[in-house]
Amino acid sequence: GPTYDRVMSTKVVKAGLSNQGIPFGFINDKNEWVGFDVDMAAEIAKRLGCKLEKVVVNNNTRISFVQTNPPKVDMVLSNMTHKRVRDEKIDFSITYFFDGQKFLARKGTVKDVADLANMKIGSMQGTTSIVNAKAYLQELGNPNPQVTGYDGEVAMFEALNSGRVQAISTDSTLLLGYAAKVPGKYELVGDFISDEPYGIGLPQDDSAWRDAINFTLQDIWKDGTYKKIYDKWFGPDSDYPFPLTSKIEMWP
Ligand SMILES: NC(=O)CC[C@H](N)C(=O)O
Protein backbone atom coordinates (compact mmCIF):
# COMPACT_ATOMS: atom_id res chain seq x y z
CA GLY A 1 0.00 0.00 0.00
CA PRO A 2 0.91 3.68 -0.18
CA THR A 3 2.38 4.00 3.33
CA TYR A 4 4.64 0.97 2.90
CA ASP A 5 5.78 2.21 -0.51
CA ARG A 6 6.50 5.74 0.69
CA VAL A 7 8.33 4.69 3.86
CA MET A 8 10.46 2.20 1.97
CA SER A 9 11.37 4.68 -0.75
CA THR A 10 11.95 7.76 1.43
CA LYS A 11 13.54 5.77 4.28
CA VAL A 12 11.78 8.04 6.75
CA VAL A 13 9.13 6.82 9.17
CA LYS A 14 6.96 9.37 10.95
CA ALA A 15 5.84 8.31 14.42
CA GLY A 16 3.07 9.93 16.43
CA LEU A 17 4.11 9.98 20.09
CA SER A 18 2.68 11.44 23.27
CA ASN A 19 4.64 14.06 25.15
CA GLN A 20 2.67 13.75 28.38
CA GLY A 21 2.33 10.03 28.95
CA ILE A 22 4.84 9.12 31.65
CA PRO A 23 6.68 6.77 31.05
CA PHE A 24 5.58 6.09 27.44
CA GLY A 25 6.30 9.44 25.81
CA PHE A 26 7.18 12.52 27.86
CA ILE A 27 9.71 15.31 28.31
CA ASN A 28 12.23 14.51 31.04
CA ASP A 29 14.15 16.87 33.36
CA LYS A 30 16.86 17.29 30.73
CA ASN A 31 14.24 18.40 28.26
CA GLU A 32 14.59 15.20 26.22
CA TRP A 33 11.64 13.45 24.63
CA VAL A 34 11.88 9.93 26.05
CA GLY A 35 9.87 6.89 27.08
CA PHE A 36 8.97 3.30 26.35
CA ASP A 37 6.98 4.20 23.23
CA VAL A 38 9.76 6.54 22.04
CA ASP A 39 12.32 3.72 22.40
CA MET A 40 10.03 1.25 20.65
CA ALA A 41 9.47 3.67 17.76
CA ALA A 42 13.22 4.24 17.42
CA GLU A 43 13.89 0.50 17.44
CA ILE A 44 11.25 -0.15 14.77
CA ALA A 45 12.61 2.65 12.56
CA LYS A 46 16.17 1.35 12.93
CA ARG A 47 15.17 -2.18 11.94
CA LEU A 48 13.28 -0.91 8.90
CA GLY A 49 16.42 0.97 7.86
CA CYS A 50 14.63 4.29 8.28
CA LYS A 51 15.20 7.62 9.95
CA LEU A 52 12.64 8.32 12.70
CA GLU A 53 10.69 11.56 12.58
CA LYS A 54 8.82 12.22 15.84
CA VAL A 55 5.49 14.03 15.79
CA VAL A 56 3.52 15.00 18.91
CA VAL A 57 0.04 13.52 19.16
CA ASN A 58 -2.47 13.82 21.98
CA ASN A 59 -5.45 11.71 22.93
CA ASN A 60 -7.68 13.61 20.51
CA THR A 61 -5.34 13.64 17.48
CA ARG A 62 -3.66 10.23 17.67
CA ILE A 63 -6.32 8.52 15.56
CA SER A 64 -6.96 11.32 13.06
CA PHE A 65 -3.21 11.68 12.34
CA VAL A 66 -3.11 8.19 10.79
CA GLN A 67 -6.60 8.50 9.32
CA THR A 68 -5.96 11.46 7.01
CA ASN A 69 -5.04 10.87 3.38
CA PRO A 70 -2.09 11.02 3.16
CA PRO A 71 -1.54 10.20 6.84
CA LYS A 72 0.26 12.80 8.97
CA VAL A 73 2.12 9.96 10.69
CA ASP A 74 2.87 6.39 9.60
CA MET A 75 2.47 4.84 13.04
CA VAL A 76 1.18 5.96 16.42
CA LEU A 77 2.64 4.72 19.65
CA SER A 78 0.84 6.60 22.40
CA ASN A 79 -0.23 4.13 25.07
CA MET A 80 -3.24 3.48 22.87
CA THR A 81 -5.62 0.65 23.63
CA HIS A 82 -6.74 -1.47 20.69
CA LYS A 83 -10.55 -1.18 20.72
CA ARG A 84 -13.07 -2.32 18.14
CA VAL A 85 -14.50 1.20 17.77
CA ARG A 86 -11.04 2.56 16.97
CA ASP A 87 -10.32 -0.30 14.59
CA GLU A 88 -13.18 0.90 12.40
CA LYS A 89 -11.13 4.02 11.62
CA ILE A 90 -7.52 2.81 11.60
CA ASP A 91 -5.55 -0.44 11.76
CA PHE A 92 -3.58 -1.72 14.70
CA SER A 93 -0.48 -3.85 15.10
CA ILE A 94 -0.38 -6.89 17.34
CA THR A 95 -0.46 -6.04 21.05
CA TYR A 96 2.90 -4.76 22.28
CA PHE A 97 1.98 -3.88 25.89
CA PHE A 98 -0.72 -4.77 28.36
CA ASP A 99 -2.10 -2.54 31.06
CA GLY A 100 -5.38 -2.01 32.88
CA GLN A 101 -7.07 0.94 34.53
CA LYS A 102 -7.12 1.77 38.21
CA PHE A 103 -7.80 4.77 40.42
CA LEU A 104 -5.18 7.00 42.04
CA ALA A 105 -5.94 9.02 45.17
CA ARG A 106 -4.15 10.84 47.96
CA LYS A 107 -2.79 8.28 50.43
CA GLY A 108 -5.32 7.17 53.02
CA THR A 109 -8.27 9.07 51.56
CA VAL A 110 -10.05 6.06 50.04
CA LYS A 111 -10.62 3.47 52.76
CA ASP A 112 -12.90 1.33 50.62
CA VAL A 113 -13.29 1.31 46.83
CA ALA A 114 -17.00 1.96 47.33
CA ASP A 115 -16.00 5.46 48.56
CA LEU A 116 -15.03 6.30 44.97
CA ALA A 117 -18.66 6.20 43.81
CA ASN A 118 -19.48 9.57 45.36
CA MET A 119 -16.18 11.32 44.81
CA LYS A 120 -15.24 13.79 42.10
CA ILE A 121 -13.19 11.78 39.62
CA GLY A 122 -10.84 12.96 36.88
CA SER A 123 -10.28 11.11 33.60
CA MET A 124 -9.35 12.10 30.05
CA GLN A 125 -11.24 13.06 26.89
CA GLY A 126 -10.49 10.85 23.91
CA THR A 127 -9.52 7.88 26.06
CA THR A 128 -11.08 4.70 27.36
CA SER A 129 -10.70 6.02 30.92
CA ILE A 130 -13.75 8.26 30.82
CA VAL A 131 -16.02 5.40 29.71
CA ASN A 132 -14.50 2.79 32.02
CA ALA A 133 -14.50 5.02 35.11
CA LYS A 134 -18.16 6.00 34.63
CA ALA A 135 -19.25 2.40 34.10
CA TYR A 136 -17.33 1.25 37.16
CA LEU A 137 -18.74 3.95 39.44
CA GLN A 138 -22.24 3.12 38.22
CA GLU A 139 -21.60 -0.50 39.12
CA LEU A 140 -20.56 0.72 42.56
CA GLY A 141 -24.05 2.17 42.89
CA ASN A 142 -23.97 5.79 41.72
CA PRO A 143 -26.20 6.22 38.62
CA ASN A 144 -24.75 9.69 37.99
CA PRO A 145 -21.06 9.59 38.84
CA GLN A 146 -19.12 12.85 38.66
CA VAL A 147 -16.43 12.05 36.10
CA THR A 148 -14.69 14.98 34.43
CA GLY A 149 -12.77 14.37 31.21
CA TYR A 150 -9.63 16.50 31.08
CA ASP A 151 -7.62 17.36 28.00
CA GLY A 152 -4.67 15.15 28.83
CA GLU A 153 -2.50 13.64 31.53
CA VAL A 154 -1.02 16.95 32.69
CA ALA A 155 -4.43 18.61 33.16
CA MET A 156 -5.88 15.53 34.85
CA PHE A 157 -3.01 15.22 37.30
CA GLU A 158 -3.13 18.97 38.00
CA ALA A 159 -6.82 18.59 38.90
CA LEU A 160 -5.90 15.92 41.44
CA ASN A 161 -2.97 17.89 42.82
CA SER A 162 -5.05 21.00 43.31
CA GLY A 163 -7.93 19.08 44.90
CA ARG A 164 -10.52 19.79 42.18
CA VAL A 165 -10.99 16.02 41.97
CA GLN A 166 -10.38 13.46 44.72
CA ALA A 167 -9.23 10.63 42.49
CA ILE A 168 -8.23 10.08 38.88
CA SER A 169 -8.46 7.03 36.65
CA THR A 170 -6.53 5.81 33.64
CA ASP A 171 -3.97 3.10 32.82
CA SER A 172 -2.11 2.10 35.98
CA THR A 173 1.32 2.76 34.49
CA LEU A 174 0.40 6.35 33.60
CA LEU A 175 -1.00 6.89 37.10
CA LEU A 176 2.22 5.57 38.65
CA GLY A 177 4.31 7.63 36.26
CA TYR A 178 2.70 10.83 37.52
CA ALA A 179 2.57 9.67 41.14
CA ALA A 180 6.36 9.14 41.02
CA LYS A 181 6.79 12.92 40.58
CA VAL A 182 5.57 13.45 44.17
CA PRO A 183 6.83 10.38 46.03
CA GLY A 184 4.73 9.15 48.94
CA LYS A 185 1.73 11.37 48.27
CA TYR A 186 -0.55 9.17 46.17
CA GLU A 187 -1.54 5.53 45.99
CA LEU A 188 -3.40 3.24 43.63
CA VAL A 189 -6.78 2.15 44.95
CA GLY A 190 -8.56 -1.12 44.21
CA ASP A 191 -8.13 -3.66 41.48
CA PHE A 192 -7.89 -3.27 37.73
CA ILE A 193 -11.22 -2.15 36.30
CA SER A 194 -10.34 -2.84 32.65
CA ASP A 195 -7.95 -4.52 30.22
CA GLU A 196 -5.91 -2.16 28.05
CA PRO A 197 -3.95 -4.00 25.35
CA TYR A 198 -1.82 -1.44 23.48
CA GLY A 199 -1.45 -1.57 19.72
CA ILE A 200 0.45 0.61 17.29
CA GLY A 201 -2.04 2.70 15.31
CA LEU A 202 -1.56 2.35 11.53
CA PRO A 203 -3.23 3.69 8.39
CA GLN A 204 -6.22 1.57 7.40
CA ASP A 205 -5.90 -1.14 4.73
CA ASP A 206 -2.17 -1.21 4.11
CA SER A 207 -1.36 -4.84 4.80
CA ALA A 208 2.27 -4.62 3.60
CA TRP A 209 2.88 -1.86 6.13
CA ARG A 210 1.02 -3.68 8.91
CA ASP A 211 2.99 -6.88 8.18
CA ALA A 212 6.27 -4.96 8.25
CA ILE A 213 5.40 -3.52 11.66
CA ASN A 214 4.13 -6.83 13.07
CA PHE A 215 7.17 -8.83 11.97
CA THR A 216 9.48 -6.11 13.29
CA LEU A 217 7.69 -6.26 16.66
CA GLN A 218 8.14 -10.04 16.71
CA ASP A 219 11.86 -9.67 15.96
CA ILE A 220 12.21 -7.07 18.74
CA TRP A 221 10.49 -9.47 21.09
CA LYS A 222 12.38 -12.62 20.04
CA ASP A 223 15.95 -11.35 20.36
CA GLY A 224 15.42 -9.90 23.85
CA THR A 225 15.36 -6.22 22.87
CA TYR A 226 11.77 -5.83 24.04
CA LYS A 227 12.77 -7.10 27.50
CA LYS A 228 15.65 -4.59 27.63
CA ILE A 229 13.41 -1.67 26.73
CA TYR A 230 10.71 -2.95 29.07
CA ASP A 231 13.14 -3.27 32.00
CA LYS A 232 14.55 0.19 31.36
CA TRP A 233 11.12 1.74 31.96
CA PHE A 234 9.27 -0.78 34.11
CA GLY A 235 11.91 -3.01 35.68
CA PRO A 236 13.22 -2.90 39.24
CA ASP A 237 15.99 -0.42 38.33
CA SER A 238 13.75 2.06 36.53
CA ASP A 239 12.86 5.47 37.97
CA TYR A 240 9.27 4.32 38.37
CA PRO A 241 8.22 1.97 41.14
CA PHE A 242 6.02 -0.20 38.95
CA PRO A 243 4.60 -3.44 40.08
CA LEU A 244 4.52 -5.73 37.06
CA THR A 245 1.25 -4.57 35.56
CA SER A 246 2.09 -5.60 32.04
CA LYS A 247 1.55 -9.21 31.13
CA ILE A 248 5.02 -9.46 29.69
CA GLU A 249 4.58 -13.14 28.85
CA MET A 250 1.90 -12.20 26.30
CA TRP A 251 3.81 -13.62 23.30
CA PRO A 252 5.10 -17.18 23.08
N1 LIG B 1 -3.84 8.24 27.61
C1 LIG B 1 -4.55 7.21 27.34
O1 LIG B 1 -5.14 7.15 26.33
C2 LIG B 1 -4.68 6.07 28.30
C3 LIG B 1 -5.97 5.34 28.20
C4 LIG B 1 -6.06 4.19 27.20
N2 LIG B 1 -4.87 3.46 27.02
C5 LIG B 1 -6.60 4.66 25.85
O2 LIG B 1 -6.08 4.31 24.85
O3 LIG B 1 -7.60 5.34 25.78
Coordinates of C-alpha atoms and ligand atoms in Angstrom, one line a residue:
G1 CA 0.0 0.0 0.0
P2 CA 0.9 3.7 -0.2
T3 CA 2.4 4.0 3.3
Y4 CA 4.6 1.0 2.9
D5 CA 5.8 2.2 -0.5
R6 CA 6.5 5.7 0.7
V7 CA 8.3 4.7 3.9
M8 CA 10.5 2.2 2.0
S9 CA 11.4 4.7 -0.8
T10 CA 11.9 7.8 1.4
K11 CA 13.5 5.8 4.3
V12 CA 11.8 8.0 6.8
V13 CA 9.1 6.8 9.2
K14 CA 7.0 9.4 11.0
A15 CA 5.8 8.3 14.4
G16 CA 3.1 9.9 16.4
L17 CA 4.1 10.0 20.1
S18 CA 2.7 11.4 23.3
N19 CA 4.6 14.1 25.2
Q20 CA 2.7 13.8 28.4
G21 CA 2.3 10.0 28.9
I22 CA 4.8 9.1 31.7
P23 CA 6.7 6.8 31.1
F24 CA 5.6 6.1 27.4
G25 CA 6.3 9.4 25.8
F26 CA 7.2 12.5 27.9
I27 CA 9.7 15.3 28.3
N28 CA 12.2 14.5 31.0
D29 CA 14.2 16.9 33.4
K30 CA 16.9 17.3 30.7
N31 CA 14.2 18.4 28.3
E32 CA 14.6 15.2 26.2
W33 CA 11.6 13.4 24.6
V34 CA 11.9 9.9 26.0
G35 CA 9.9 6.9 27.1
F36 CA 9.0 3.3 26.4
D37 CA 7.0 4.2 23.2
V38 CA 9.8 6.5 22.0
D39 CA 12.3 3.7 22.4
M40 CA 10.0 1.2 20.6
A41 CA 9.5 3.7 17.8
A42 CA 13.2 4.2 17.4
E43 CA 13.9 0.5 17.4
I44 CA 11.2 -0.1 14.8
A45 CA 12.6 2.7 12.6
K46 CA 16.2 1.3 12.9
R47 CA 15.2 -2.2 11.9
L48 CA 13.3 -0.9 8.9
G49 CA 16.4 1.0 7.9
C50 CA 14.6 4.3 8.3
K51 CA 15.2 7.6 9.9
L52 CA 12.6 8.3 12.7
E53 CA 10.7 11.6 12.6
K54 CA 8.8 12.2 15.8
V55 CA 5.5 14.0 15.8
V56 CA 3.5 15.0 18.9
V57 CA 0.0 13.5 19.2
N58 CA -2.5 13.8 22.0
N59 CA -5.5 11.7 22.9
N60 CA -7.7 13.6 20.5
T61 CA -5.3 13.6 17.5
R62 CA -3.7 10.2 17.7
I63 CA -6.3 8.5 15.6
S64 CA -7.0 11.3 13.1
F65 CA -3.2 11.7 12.3
V66 CA -3.1 8.2 10.8
Q67 CA -6.6 8.5 9.3
T68 CA -6.0 11.5 7.0
N69 CA -5.0 10.9 3.4
P70 CA -2.1 11.0 3.2
P71 CA -1.5 10.2 6.8
K72 CA 0.3 12.8 9.0
V73 CA 2.1 10.0 10.7
D74 CA 2.9 6.4 9.6
M75 CA 2.5 4.8 13.0
V76 CA 1.2 6.0 16.4
L77 CA 2.6 4.7 19.7
S78 CA 0.8 6.6 22.4
N79 CA -0.2 4.1 25.1
M80 CA -3.2 3.5 22.9
T81 CA -5.6 0.7 23.6
H82 CA -6.7 -1.5 20.7
K83 CA -10.5 -1.2 20.7
R84 CA -13.1 -2.3 18.1
V85 CA -14.5 1.2 17.8
R86 CA -11.0 2.6 17.0
D87 CA -10.3 -0.3 14.6
E88 CA -13.2 0.9 12.4
K89 CA -11.1 4.0 11.6
I90 CA -7.5 2.8 11.6
D91 CA -5.6 -0.4 11.8
F92 CA -3.6 -1.7 14.7
S93 CA -0.5 -3.8 15.1
I94 CA -0.4 -6.9 17.3
T95 CA -0.5 -6.0 21.0
Y96 CA 2.9 -4.8 22.3
F97 CA 2.0 -3.9 25.9
F98 CA -0.7 -4.8 28.4
D99 CA -2.1 -2.5 31.1
G100 CA -5.4 -2.0 32.9
Q101 CA -7.1 0.9 34.5
K102 CA -7.1 1.8 38.2
F103 CA -7.8 4.8 40.4
L104 CA -5.2 7.0 42.0
A105 CA -5.9 9.0 45.2
R106 CA -4.1 10.8 48.0
K107 CA -2.8 8.3 50.4
G108 CA -5.3 7.2 53.0
T109 CA -8.3 9.1 51.6
V110 CA -10.0 6.1 50.0
K111 CA -10.6 3.5 52.8
D112 CA -12.9 1.3 50.6
V113 CA -13.3 1.3 46.8
A114 CA -17.0 2.0 47.3
D115 CA -16.0 5.5 48.6
L116 CA -15.0 6.3 45.0
A117 CA -18.7 6.2 43.8
N118 CA -19.5 9.6 45.4
M119 CA -16.2 11.3 44.8
K120 CA -15.2 13.8 42.1
I121 CA -13.2 11.8 39.6
G122 CA -10.8 13.0 36.9
S123 CA -10.3 11.1 33.6
M124 CA -9.4 12.1 30.0
Q125 CA -11.2 13.1 26.9
G126 CA -10.5 10.8 23.9
T127 CA -9.5 7.9 26.1
T128 CA -11.1 4.7 27.4
S129 CA -10.7 6.0 30.9
I130 CA -13.8 8.3 30.8
V131 CA -16.0 5.4 29.7
N132 CA -14.5 2.8 32.0
A133 CA -14.5 5.0 35.1
K134 CA -18.2 6.0 34.6
A135 CA -19.3 2.4 34.1
Y136 CA -17.3 1.2 37.2
L137 CA -18.7 4.0 39.4
Q138 CA -22.2 3.1 38.2
E139 CA -21.6 -0.5 39.1
L140 CA -20.6 0.7 42.6
G141 CA -24.0 2.2 42.9
N142 CA -24.0 5.8 41.7
P143 CA -26.2 6.2 38.6
N144 CA -24.8 9.7 38.0
P145 CA -21.1 9.6 38.8
Q146 CA -19.1 12.8 38.7
V147 CA -16.4 12.1 36.1
T148 CA -14.7 15.0 34.4
G149 CA -12.8 14.4 31.2
Y150 CA -9.6 16.5 31.1
D151 CA -7.6 17.4 28.0
G152 CA -4.7 15.1 28.8
E153 CA -2.5 13.6 31.5
V154 CA -1.0 17.0 32.7
A155 CA -4.4 18.6 33.2
M156 CA -5.9 15.5 34.8
F157 CA -3.0 15.2 37.3
E158 CA -3.1 19.0 38.0
A159 CA -6.8 18.6 38.9
L160 CA -5.9 15.9 41.4
N161 CA -3.0 17.9 42.8
S162 CA -5.0 21.0 43.3
G163 CA -7.9 19.1 44.9
R164 CA -10.5 19.8 42.2
V165 CA -11.0 16.0 42.0
Q166 CA -10.4 13.5 44.7
A167 CA -9.2 10.6 42.5
I168 CA -8.2 10.1 38.9
S169 CA -8.5 7.0 36.7
T170 CA -6.5 5.8 33.6
D171 CA -4.0 3.1 32.8
S172 CA -2.1 2.1 36.0
T173 CA 1.3 2.8 34.5
L174 CA 0.4 6.3 33.6
L175 CA -1.0 6.9 37.1
L176 CA 2.2 5.6 38.7
G177 CA 4.3 7.6 36.3
Y178 CA 2.7 10.8 37.5
A179 CA 2.6 9.7 41.1
A180 CA 6.4 9.1 41.0
K181 CA 6.8 12.9 40.6
V182 CA 5.6 13.4 44.2
P183 CA 6.8 10.4 46.0
G184 CA 4.7 9.1 48.9
K185 CA 1.7 11.4 48.3
Y186 CA -0.6 9.2 46.2
E187 CA -1.5 5.5 46.0
L188 CA -3.4 3.2 43.6
V189 CA -6.8 2.2 44.9
G190 CA -8.6 -1.1 44.2
D191 CA -8.1 -3.7 41.5
F192 CA -7.9 -3.3 37.7
I193 CA -11.2 -2.2 36.3
S194 CA -10.3 -2.8 32.6
D195 CA -7.9 -4.5 30.2
E196 CA -5.9 -2.2 28.1
P197 CA -3.9 -4.0 25.3
Y198 CA -1.8 -1.4 23.5
G199 CA -1.5 -1.6 19.7
I200 CA 0.5 0.6 17.3
G201 CA -2.0 2.7 15.3
L202 CA -1.6 2.3 11.5
P203 CA -3.2 3.7 8.4
Q204 CA -6.2 1.6 7.4
D205 CA -5.9 -1.1 4.7
D206 CA -2.2 -1.2 4.1
S207 CA -1.4 -4.8 4.8
A208 CA 2.3 -4.6 3.6
W209 CA 2.9 -1.9 6.1
R210 CA 1.0 -3.7 8.9
D211 CA 3.0 -6.9 8.2
A212 CA 6.3 -5.0 8.3
I213 CA 5.4 -3.5 11.7
N214 CA 4.1 -6.8 13.1
F215 CA 7.2 -8.8 12.0
T216 CA 9.5 -6.1 13.3
L217 CA 7.7 -6.3 16.7
Q218 CA 8.1 -10.0 16.7
D219 CA 11.9 -9.7 16.0
I220 CA 12.2 -7.1 18.7
W221 CA 10.5 -9.5 21.1
K222 CA 12.4 -12.6 20.0
D223 CA 15.9 -11.3 20.4
G224 CA 15.4 -9.9 23.8
T225 CA 15.4 -6.2 22.9
Y226 CA 11.8 -5.8 24.0
K227 CA 12.8 -7.1 27.5
K228 CA 15.6 -4.6 27.6
I229 CA 13.4 -1.7 26.7
Y230 CA 10.7 -3.0 29.1
D231 CA 13.1 -3.3 32.0
K232 CA 14.6 0.2 31.4
W233 CA 11.1 1.7 32.0
F234 CA 9.3 -0.8 34.1
G235 CA 11.9 -3.0 35.7
P236 CA 13.2 -2.9 39.2
D237 CA 16.0 -0.4 38.3
S238 CA 13.7 2.1 36.5
D239 CA 12.9 5.5 38.0
Y240 CA 9.3 4.3 38.4
P241 CA 8.2 2.0 41.1
F242 CA 6.0 -0.2 39.0
P243 CA 4.6 -3.4 40.1
L244 CA 4.5 -5.7 37.1
T245 CA 1.3 -4.6 35.6
S246 CA 2.1 -5.6 32.0
K247 CA 1.5 -9.2 31.1
I248 CA 5.0 -9.5 29.7
E249 CA 4.6 -13.1 28.9
M250 CA 1.9 -12.2 26.3
W251 CA 3.8 -13.6 23.3
P252 CA 5.1 -17.2 23.1
Ligands
LIG1 N1 -3.8 8.2 27.6 C1 -4.6 7.2 27.3 O1 -5.1 7.1 26.3 C2 -4.7 6.1 28.3 C3 -6.0 5.3 28.2 C4 -6.1 4.2 27.2 N2 -4.9 3.5 27.0 C5 -6.6 4.7 25.9 O2 -6.1 4.3 24.8 O3 -7.6 5.3 25.8

